[in-house]
mmCIF file of C-alpha atoms in Angstrom:
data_model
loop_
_atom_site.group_PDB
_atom_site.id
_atom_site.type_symbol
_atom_site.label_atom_id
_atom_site.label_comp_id
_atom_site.label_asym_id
_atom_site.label_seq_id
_atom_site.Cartn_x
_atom_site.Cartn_y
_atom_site.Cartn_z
ATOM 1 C CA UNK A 1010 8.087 67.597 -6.113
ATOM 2 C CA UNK A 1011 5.857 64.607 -5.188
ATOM 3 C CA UNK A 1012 7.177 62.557 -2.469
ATOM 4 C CA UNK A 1013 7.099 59.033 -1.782
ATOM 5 C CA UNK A 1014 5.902 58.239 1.453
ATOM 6 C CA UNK A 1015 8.732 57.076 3.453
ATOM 7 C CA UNK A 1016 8.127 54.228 5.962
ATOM 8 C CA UNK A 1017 10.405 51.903 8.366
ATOM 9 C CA UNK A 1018 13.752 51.329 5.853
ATOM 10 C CA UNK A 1019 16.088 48.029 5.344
ATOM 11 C CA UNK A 1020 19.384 48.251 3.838
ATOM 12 C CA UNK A 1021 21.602 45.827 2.241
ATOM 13 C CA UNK A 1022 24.657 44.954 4.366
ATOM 14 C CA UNK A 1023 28.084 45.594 3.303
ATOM 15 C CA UNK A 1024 30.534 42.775 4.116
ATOM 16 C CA UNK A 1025 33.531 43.618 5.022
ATOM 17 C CA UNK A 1026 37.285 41.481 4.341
ATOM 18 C CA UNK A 1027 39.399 41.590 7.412
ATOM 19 C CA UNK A 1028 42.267 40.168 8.553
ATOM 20 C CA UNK A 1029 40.761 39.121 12.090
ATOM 21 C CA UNK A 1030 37.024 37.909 10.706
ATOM 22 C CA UNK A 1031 35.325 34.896 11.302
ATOM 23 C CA UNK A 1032 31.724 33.064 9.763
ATOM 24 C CA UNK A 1033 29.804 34.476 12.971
ATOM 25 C CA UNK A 1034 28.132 37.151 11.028
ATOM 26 C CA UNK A 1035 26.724 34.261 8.879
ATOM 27 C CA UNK A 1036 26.279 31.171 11.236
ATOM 28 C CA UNK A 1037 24.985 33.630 14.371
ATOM 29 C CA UNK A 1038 23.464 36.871 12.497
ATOM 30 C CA UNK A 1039 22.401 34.946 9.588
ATOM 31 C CA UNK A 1040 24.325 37.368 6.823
ATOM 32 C CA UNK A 1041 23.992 34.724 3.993
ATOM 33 C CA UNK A 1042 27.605 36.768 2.896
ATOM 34 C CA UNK A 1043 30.042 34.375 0.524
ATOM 35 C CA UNK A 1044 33.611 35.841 1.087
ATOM 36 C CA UNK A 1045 35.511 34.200 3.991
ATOM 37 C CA UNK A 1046 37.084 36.283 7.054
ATOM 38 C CA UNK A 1047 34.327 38.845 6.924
ATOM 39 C CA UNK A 1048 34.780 40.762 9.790
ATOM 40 C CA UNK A 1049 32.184 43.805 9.868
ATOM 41 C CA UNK A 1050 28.684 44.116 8.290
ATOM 42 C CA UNK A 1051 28.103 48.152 7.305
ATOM 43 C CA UNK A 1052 24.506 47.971 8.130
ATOM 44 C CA UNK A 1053 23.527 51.746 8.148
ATOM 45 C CA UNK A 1054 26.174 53.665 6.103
ATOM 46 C CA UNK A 1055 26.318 57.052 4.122
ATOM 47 C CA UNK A 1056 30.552 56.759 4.518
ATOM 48 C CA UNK A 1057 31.059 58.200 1.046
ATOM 49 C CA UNK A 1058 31.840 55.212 -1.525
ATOM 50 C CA UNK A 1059 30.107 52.721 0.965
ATOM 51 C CA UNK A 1060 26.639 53.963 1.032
ATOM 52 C CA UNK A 1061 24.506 51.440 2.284
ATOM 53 C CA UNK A 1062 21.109 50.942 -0.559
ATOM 54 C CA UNK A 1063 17.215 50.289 0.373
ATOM 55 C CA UNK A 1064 16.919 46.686 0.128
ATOM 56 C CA UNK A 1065 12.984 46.765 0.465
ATOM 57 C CA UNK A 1066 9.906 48.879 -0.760
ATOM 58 C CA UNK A 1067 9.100 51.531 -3.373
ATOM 59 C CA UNK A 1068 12.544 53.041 -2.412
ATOM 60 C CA UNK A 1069 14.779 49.851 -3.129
ATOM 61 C CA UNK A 1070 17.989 50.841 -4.551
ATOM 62 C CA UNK A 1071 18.017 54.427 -3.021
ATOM 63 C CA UNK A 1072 21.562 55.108 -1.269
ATOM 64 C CA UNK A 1073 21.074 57.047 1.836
ATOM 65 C CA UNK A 1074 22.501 60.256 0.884
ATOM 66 C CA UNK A 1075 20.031 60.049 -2.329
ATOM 67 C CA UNK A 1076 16.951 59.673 0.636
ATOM 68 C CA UNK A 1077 18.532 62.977 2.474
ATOM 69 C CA UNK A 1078 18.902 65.138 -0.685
ATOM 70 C CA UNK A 1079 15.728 64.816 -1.175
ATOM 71 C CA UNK A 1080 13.796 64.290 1.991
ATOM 72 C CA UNK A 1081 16.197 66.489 3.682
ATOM 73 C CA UNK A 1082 14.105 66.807 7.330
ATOM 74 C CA UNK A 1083 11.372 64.612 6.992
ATOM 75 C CA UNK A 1084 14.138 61.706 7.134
ATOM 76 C CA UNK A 1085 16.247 62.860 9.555
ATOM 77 C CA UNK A 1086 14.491 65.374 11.678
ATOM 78 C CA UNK A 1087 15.183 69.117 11.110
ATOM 79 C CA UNK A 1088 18.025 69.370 14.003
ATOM 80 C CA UNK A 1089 20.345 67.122 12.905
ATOM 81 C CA UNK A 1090 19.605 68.059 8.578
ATOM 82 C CA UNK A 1091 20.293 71.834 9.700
ATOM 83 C CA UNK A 1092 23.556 70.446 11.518
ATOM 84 C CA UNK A 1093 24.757 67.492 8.668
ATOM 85 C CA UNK A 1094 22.386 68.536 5.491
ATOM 86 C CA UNK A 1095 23.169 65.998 3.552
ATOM 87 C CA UNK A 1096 25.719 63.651 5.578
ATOM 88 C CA UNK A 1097 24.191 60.822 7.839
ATOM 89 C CA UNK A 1098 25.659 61.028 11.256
ATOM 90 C CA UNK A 1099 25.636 57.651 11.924
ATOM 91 C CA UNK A 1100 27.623 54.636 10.733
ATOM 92 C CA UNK A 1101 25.976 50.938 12.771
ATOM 93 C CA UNK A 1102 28.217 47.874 12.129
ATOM 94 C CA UNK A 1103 27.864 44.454 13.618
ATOM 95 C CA UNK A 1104 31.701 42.851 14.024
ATOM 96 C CA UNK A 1105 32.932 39.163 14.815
ATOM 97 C CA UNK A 1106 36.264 39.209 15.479
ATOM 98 C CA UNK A 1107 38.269 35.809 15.408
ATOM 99 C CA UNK A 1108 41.431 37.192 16.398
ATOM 100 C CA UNK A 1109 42.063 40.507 18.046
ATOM 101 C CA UNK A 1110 41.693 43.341 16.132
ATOM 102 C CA UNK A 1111 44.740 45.748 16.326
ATOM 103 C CA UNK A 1112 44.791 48.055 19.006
ATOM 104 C CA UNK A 1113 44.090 51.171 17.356
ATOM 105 C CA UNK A 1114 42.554 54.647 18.191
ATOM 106 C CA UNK A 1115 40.202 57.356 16.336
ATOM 107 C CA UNK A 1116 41.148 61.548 16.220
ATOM 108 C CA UNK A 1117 38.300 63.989 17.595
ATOM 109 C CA UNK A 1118 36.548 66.353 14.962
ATOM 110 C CA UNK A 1119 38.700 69.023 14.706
ATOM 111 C CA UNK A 1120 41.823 66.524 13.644
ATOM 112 C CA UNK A 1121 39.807 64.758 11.736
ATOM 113 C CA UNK A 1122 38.749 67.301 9.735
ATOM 114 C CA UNK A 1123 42.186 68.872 9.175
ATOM 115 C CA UNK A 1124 43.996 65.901 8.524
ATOM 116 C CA UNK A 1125 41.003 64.062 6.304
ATOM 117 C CA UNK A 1126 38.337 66.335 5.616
ATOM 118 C CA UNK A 1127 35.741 63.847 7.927
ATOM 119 C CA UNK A 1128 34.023 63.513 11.510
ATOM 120 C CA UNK A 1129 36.345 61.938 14.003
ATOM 121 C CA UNK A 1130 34.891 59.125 15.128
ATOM 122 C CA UNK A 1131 33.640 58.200 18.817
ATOM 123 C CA UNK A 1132 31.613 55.176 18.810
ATOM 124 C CA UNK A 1133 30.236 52.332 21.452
ATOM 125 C CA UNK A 1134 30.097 48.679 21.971
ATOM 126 C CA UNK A 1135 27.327 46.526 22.806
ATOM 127 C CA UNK A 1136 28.367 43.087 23.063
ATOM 128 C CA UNK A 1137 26.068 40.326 21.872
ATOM 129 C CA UNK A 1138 28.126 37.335 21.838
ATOM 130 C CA UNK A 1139 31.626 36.553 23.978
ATOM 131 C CA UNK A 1140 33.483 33.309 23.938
ATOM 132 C CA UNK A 1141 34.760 32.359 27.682
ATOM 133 C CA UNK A 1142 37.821 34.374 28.637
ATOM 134 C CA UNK A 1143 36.946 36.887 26.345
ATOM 135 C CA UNK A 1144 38.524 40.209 26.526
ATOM 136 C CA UNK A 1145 38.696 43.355 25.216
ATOM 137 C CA UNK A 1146 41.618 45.976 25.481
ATOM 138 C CA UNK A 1147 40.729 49.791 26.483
ATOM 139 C CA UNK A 1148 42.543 52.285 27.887
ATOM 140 C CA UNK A 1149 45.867 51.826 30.303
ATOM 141 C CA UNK A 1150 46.659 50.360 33.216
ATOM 142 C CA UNK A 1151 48.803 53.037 34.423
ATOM 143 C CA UNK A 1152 49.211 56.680 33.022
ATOM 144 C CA UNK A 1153 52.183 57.466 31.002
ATOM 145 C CA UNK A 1154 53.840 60.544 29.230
ATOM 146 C CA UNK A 1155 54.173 60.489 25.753
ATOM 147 C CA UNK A 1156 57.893 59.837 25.882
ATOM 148 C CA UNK A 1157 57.266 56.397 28.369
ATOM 149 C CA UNK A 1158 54.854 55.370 26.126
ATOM 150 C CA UNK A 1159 57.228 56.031 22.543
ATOM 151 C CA UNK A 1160 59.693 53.646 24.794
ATOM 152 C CA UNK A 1161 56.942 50.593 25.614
ATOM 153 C CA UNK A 1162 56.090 51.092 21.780
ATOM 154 C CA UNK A 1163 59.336 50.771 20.165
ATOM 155 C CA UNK A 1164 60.983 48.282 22.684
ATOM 156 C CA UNK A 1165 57.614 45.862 21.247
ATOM 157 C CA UNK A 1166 55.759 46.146 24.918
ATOM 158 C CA UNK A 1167 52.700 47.992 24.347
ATOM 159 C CA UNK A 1168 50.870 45.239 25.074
ATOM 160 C CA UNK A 1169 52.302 45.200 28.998
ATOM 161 C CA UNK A 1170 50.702 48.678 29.764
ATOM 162 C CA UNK A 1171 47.550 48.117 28.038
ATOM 163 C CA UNK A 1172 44.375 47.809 30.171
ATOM 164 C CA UNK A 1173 42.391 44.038 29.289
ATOM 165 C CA UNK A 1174 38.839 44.239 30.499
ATOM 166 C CA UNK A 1175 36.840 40.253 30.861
ATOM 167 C CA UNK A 1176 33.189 40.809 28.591
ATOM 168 C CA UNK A 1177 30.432 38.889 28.454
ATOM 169 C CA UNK A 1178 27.268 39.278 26.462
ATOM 170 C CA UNK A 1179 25.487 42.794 27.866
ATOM 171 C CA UNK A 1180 27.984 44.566 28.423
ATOM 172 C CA UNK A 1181 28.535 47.868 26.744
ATOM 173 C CA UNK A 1182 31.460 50.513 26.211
ATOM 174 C CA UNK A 1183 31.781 53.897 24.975
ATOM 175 C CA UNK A 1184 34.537 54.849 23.273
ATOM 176 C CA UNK A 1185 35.668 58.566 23.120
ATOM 177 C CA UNK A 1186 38.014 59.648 20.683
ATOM 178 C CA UNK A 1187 41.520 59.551 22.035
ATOM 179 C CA UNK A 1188 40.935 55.922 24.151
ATOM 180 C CA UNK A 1189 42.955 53.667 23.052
ATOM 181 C CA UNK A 1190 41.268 50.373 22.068
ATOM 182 C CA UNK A 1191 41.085 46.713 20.694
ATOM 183 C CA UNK A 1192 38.386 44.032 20.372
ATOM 184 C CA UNK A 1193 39.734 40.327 21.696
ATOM 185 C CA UNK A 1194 39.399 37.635 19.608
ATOM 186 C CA UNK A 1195 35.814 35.598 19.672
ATOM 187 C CA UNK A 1196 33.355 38.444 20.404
ATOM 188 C CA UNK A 1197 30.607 39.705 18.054
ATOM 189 C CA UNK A 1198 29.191 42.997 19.029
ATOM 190 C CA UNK A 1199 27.284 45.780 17.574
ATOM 191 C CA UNK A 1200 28.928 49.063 16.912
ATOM 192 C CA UNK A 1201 27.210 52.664 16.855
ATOM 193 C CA UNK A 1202 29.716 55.311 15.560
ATOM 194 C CA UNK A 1203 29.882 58.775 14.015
ATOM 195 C CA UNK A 1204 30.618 58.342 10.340
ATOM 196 C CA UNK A 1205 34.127 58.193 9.568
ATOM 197 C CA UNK A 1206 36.328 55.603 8.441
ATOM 198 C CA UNK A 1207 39.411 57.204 10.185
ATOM 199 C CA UNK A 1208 41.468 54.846 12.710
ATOM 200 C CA UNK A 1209 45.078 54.807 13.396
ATOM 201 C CA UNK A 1210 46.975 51.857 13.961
ATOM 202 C CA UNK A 1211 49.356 51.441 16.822
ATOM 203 C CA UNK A 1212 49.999 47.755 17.361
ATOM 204 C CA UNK A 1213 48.953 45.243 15.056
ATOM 205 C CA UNK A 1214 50.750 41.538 16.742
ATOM 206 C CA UNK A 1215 53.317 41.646 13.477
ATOM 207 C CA UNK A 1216 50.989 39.368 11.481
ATOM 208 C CA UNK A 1217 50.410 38.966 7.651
ATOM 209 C CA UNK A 1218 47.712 39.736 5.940
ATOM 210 C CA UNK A 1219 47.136 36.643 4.041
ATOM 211 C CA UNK A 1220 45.294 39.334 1.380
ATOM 212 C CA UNK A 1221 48.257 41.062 1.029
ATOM 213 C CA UNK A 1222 50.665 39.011 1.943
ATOM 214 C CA UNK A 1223 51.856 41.914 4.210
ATOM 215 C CA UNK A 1224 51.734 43.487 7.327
ATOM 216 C CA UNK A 1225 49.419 46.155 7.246
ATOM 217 C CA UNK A 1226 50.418 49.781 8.090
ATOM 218 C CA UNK A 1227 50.903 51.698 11.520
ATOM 219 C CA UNK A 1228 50.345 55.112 12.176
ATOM 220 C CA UNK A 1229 52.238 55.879 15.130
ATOM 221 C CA UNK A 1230 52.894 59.244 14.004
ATOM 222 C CA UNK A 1231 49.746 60.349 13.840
ATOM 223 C CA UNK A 1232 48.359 58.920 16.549
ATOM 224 C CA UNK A 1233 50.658 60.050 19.042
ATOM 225 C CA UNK A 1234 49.099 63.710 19.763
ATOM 226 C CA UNK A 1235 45.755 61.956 19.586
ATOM 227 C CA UNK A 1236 45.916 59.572 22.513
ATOM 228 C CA UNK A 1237 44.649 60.081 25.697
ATOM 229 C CA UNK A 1238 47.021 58.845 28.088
ATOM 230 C CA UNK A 1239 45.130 59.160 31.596
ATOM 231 C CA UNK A 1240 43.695 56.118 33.220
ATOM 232 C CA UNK A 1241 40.292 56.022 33.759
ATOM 233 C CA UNK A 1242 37.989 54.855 36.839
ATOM 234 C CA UNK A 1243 35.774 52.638 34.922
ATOM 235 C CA UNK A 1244 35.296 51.801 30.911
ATOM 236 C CA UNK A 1245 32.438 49.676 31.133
ATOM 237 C CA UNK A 1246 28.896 51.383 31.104
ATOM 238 C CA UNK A 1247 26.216 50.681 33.744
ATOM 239 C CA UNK A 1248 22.770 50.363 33.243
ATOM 240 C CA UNK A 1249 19.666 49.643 34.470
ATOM 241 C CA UNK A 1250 16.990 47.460 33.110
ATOM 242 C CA UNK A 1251 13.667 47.024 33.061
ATOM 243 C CA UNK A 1252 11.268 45.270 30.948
ATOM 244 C CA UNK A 1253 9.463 46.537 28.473
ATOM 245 C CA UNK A 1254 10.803 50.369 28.506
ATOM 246 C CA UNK A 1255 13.421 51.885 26.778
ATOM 247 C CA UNK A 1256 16.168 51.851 29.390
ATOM 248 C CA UNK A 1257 19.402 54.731 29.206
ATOM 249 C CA UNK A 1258 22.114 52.848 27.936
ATOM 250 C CA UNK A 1259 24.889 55.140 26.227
ATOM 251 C CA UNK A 1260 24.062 59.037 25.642
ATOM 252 C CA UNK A 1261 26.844 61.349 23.901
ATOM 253 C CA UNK A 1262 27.381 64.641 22.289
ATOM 254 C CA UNK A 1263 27.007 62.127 18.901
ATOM 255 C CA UNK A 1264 24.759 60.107 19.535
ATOM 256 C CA UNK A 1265 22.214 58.645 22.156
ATOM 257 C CA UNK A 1266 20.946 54.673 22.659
ATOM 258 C CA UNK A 1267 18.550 52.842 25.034
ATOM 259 C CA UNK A 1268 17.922 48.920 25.449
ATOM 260 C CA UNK A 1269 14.752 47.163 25.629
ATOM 261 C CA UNK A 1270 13.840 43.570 26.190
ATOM 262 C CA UNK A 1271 10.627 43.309 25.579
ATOM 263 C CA UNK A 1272 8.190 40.299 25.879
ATOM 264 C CA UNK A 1273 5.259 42.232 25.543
ATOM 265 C CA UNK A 1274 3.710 45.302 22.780
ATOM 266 C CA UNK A 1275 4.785 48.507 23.392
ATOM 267 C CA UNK A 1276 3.442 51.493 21.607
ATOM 268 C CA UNK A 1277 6.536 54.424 21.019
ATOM 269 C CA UNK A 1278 5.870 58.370 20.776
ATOM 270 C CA UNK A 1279 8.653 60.027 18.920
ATOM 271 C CA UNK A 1280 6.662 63.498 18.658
ATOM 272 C CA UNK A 1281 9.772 65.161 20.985
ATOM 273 C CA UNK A 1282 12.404 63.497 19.098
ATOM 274 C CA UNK A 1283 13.849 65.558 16.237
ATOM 275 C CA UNK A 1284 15.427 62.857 14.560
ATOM 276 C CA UNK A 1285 15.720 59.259 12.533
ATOM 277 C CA UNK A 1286 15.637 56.485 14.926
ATOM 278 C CA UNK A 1287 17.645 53.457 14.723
ATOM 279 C CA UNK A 1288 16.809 49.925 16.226
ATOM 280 C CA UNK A 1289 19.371 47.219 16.113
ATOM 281 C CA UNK A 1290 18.033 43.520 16.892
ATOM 282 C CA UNK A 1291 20.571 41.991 19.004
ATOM 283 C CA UNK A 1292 18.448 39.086 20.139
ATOM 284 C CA UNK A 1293 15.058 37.297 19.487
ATOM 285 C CA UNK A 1294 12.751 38.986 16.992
ATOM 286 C CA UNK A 1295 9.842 41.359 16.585
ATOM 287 C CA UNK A 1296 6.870 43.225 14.007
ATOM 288 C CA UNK A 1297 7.448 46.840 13.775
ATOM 289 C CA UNK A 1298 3.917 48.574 13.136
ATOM 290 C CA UNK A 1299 3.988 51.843 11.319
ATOM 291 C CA UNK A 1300 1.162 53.363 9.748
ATOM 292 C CA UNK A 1301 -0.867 50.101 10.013
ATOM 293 C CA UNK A 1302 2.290 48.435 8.002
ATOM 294 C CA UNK A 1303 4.028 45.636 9.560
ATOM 295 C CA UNK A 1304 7.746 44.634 9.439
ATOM 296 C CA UNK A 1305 9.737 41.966 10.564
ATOM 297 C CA UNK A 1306 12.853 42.398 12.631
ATOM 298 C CA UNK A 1307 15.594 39.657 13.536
ATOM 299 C CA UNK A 1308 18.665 39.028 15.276
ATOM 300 C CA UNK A 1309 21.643 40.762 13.241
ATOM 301 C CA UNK A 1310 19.033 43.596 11.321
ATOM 302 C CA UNK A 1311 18.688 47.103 11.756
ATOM 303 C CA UNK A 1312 16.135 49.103 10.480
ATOM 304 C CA UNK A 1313 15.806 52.908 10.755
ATOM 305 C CA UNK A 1314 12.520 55.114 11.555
ATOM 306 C CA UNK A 1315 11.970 58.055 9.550
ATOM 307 C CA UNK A 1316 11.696 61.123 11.723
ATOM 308 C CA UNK A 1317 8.544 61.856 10.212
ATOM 309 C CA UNK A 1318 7.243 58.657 11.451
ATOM 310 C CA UNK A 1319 6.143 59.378 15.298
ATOM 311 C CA UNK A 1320 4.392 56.382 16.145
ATOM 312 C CA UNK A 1321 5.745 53.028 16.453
ATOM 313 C CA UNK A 1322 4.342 50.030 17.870
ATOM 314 C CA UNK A 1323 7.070 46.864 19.023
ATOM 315 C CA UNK A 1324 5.486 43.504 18.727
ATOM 316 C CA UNK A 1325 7.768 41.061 20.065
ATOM 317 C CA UNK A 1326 7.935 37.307 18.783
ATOM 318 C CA UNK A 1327 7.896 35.922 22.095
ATOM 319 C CA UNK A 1328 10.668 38.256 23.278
ATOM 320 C CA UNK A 1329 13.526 40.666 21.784
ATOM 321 C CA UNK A 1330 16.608 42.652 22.808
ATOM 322 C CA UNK A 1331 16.995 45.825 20.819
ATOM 323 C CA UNK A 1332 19.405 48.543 20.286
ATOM 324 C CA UNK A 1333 17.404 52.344 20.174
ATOM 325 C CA UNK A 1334 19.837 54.648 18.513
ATOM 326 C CA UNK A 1335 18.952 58.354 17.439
ATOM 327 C CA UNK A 1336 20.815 61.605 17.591
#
């Protein structure tokens, strides 16, 4: 088989409808997407029946499970195609939430698997935008036993036990499988996650979907041997920073991500890294060289490194915050 050469890949986004979306992903990530209450961009997706397509090159039009059946390794890296062959890992969403999204939680792997034949899904937050007095729900305030927290639940009080956490722009939050969660309303944030599309719904504020002109389902049932229902010391992640380096953000069993703000070139060696990379643009702008190619990256794209693509050189335009996201 001749091979194309692969090089630095765009995707189309994938809006999607939901009941808590607002216009940020056009008027702040520039999205240019025509249906109203858009709440998540897919930006990176192989979620079967959402595949995310190449928007640019000699590759436009390729899904991303059509790129790893047939450049298996060489687009992935050999570790993770000998672990996922031909299922992406990854799913990386930018969300704007107008309203809170329901407070809702994801099963591990194993569950998962038996109950819907996909990964569980543990994913992270980096927040790029927060309104003042925004908040976000995680976790508990105090620890409860199933049966205390079946009474809160059905007495309509979930929302008294549920631990708020204040965000601002830079802050970032893993989110294991089990944790009980909920994004506040008027925050827009980038989301790295394994790929599943499996969340259970626990508490939803008894509103309509105007779509629908229903409430939407709960899945108390099966979410109830899912939860984790210890308290926590502390849900948001610390990091350090310094310019111009890729700086440790969130690192997990799924997946691993750095920041950098850069306001200056930086060259990047991926030789030890056996696997795709990832960078999301969450602020300013930048040229990606690779293999004396040049590509432009804004606020609100990703674009993702072939693993057979080792060196990388960052130009920023003045100066950029990016996401750095690989397995």
């Amino acid at each position: 088989m001749i091979y194309t050469a692969l090089y630095p890949l765009k995707f189309t986004p994938l809006p999607k409808y939901r009941i808590w979306g607002g216009n940020k992903l056009n008027t702040v990530l520039q999205k240019g997407f025509t249906e109203e209450n858009i709440g998540e961009s897919w930006e990176i997706s192989g979620v079967p029946g959402d595949e995310t397509l190449v928007s640019g090159g000699i590759l436009a039009g390729k899904s991303l499970q059509q790129l790893i059946q047939e450049y298996q390794d060489k687009l992935v890296g050999k570790h993770v195609y000998d672990t996922f062959q031909d299922q992406f890992p990854l799913l990386i969403k930018f969300i704007d939430a107008k309203t809170p999204l329901s407070v809702q939680v994801h099963p591990h792997d194993a569950i998962a698997k038996e109950r819907h034949q996909s990964f569980g899904k543990n994913e992270m937050w980096y927040i790029m935008d927060a309104e003042e007095d925004a908040e976000i729900i995680v976790g508990f305030q105090t620890e409860l036993t199933k049966e205390k927290y079946t009474e809160f639940l059905n007495n309509d009080q979930i929302l008294n036990v549920l631990n708020t956490v204040k965000t601002k722009a830079g802050d970032a939050f893993y989110i294991p499988t089990g944790r009980v969660h909920a994004i506040g309303a008027g925050v827009l944030l980038a989301e790295i996650q394994q790929t599943s599309d499996i969340t259970y719904r626990i508490y939803d504020y008894n509103r309509v979907d105007k779509a629908t002109g229903k409430t939407r389902e709960l899945h108390n049932d099966l979410a109830l041997d899912v939860i984790d229902f210890k308290v926590h010391d502390n849900y948001k992640t610390s990091y350090e920073l310094t310019e111009n380096q890729s700086n440790l953000l969130i690192h997990s069993p799924y997946f691993k991500s750095n920041i950098l703000h850069l306001n200056q070139s930086i060259v990047k060696d991926y030789t030890t890294i056996d696997s795709f990379v990832i960078y999301i643009c969450t602020n300013g702008s930048f040229d990606l060289v690779a293999d004396q190619n040049t590509y432009f990256v804004q606020k609100g794209e990703s674009i993702l490194i072939p693993a057979s693509l080792n060196n990388i050189t960052l130009k920023p335009k003045n100066q950029a915050e990016i996401l750095e996201v690989y397995y």
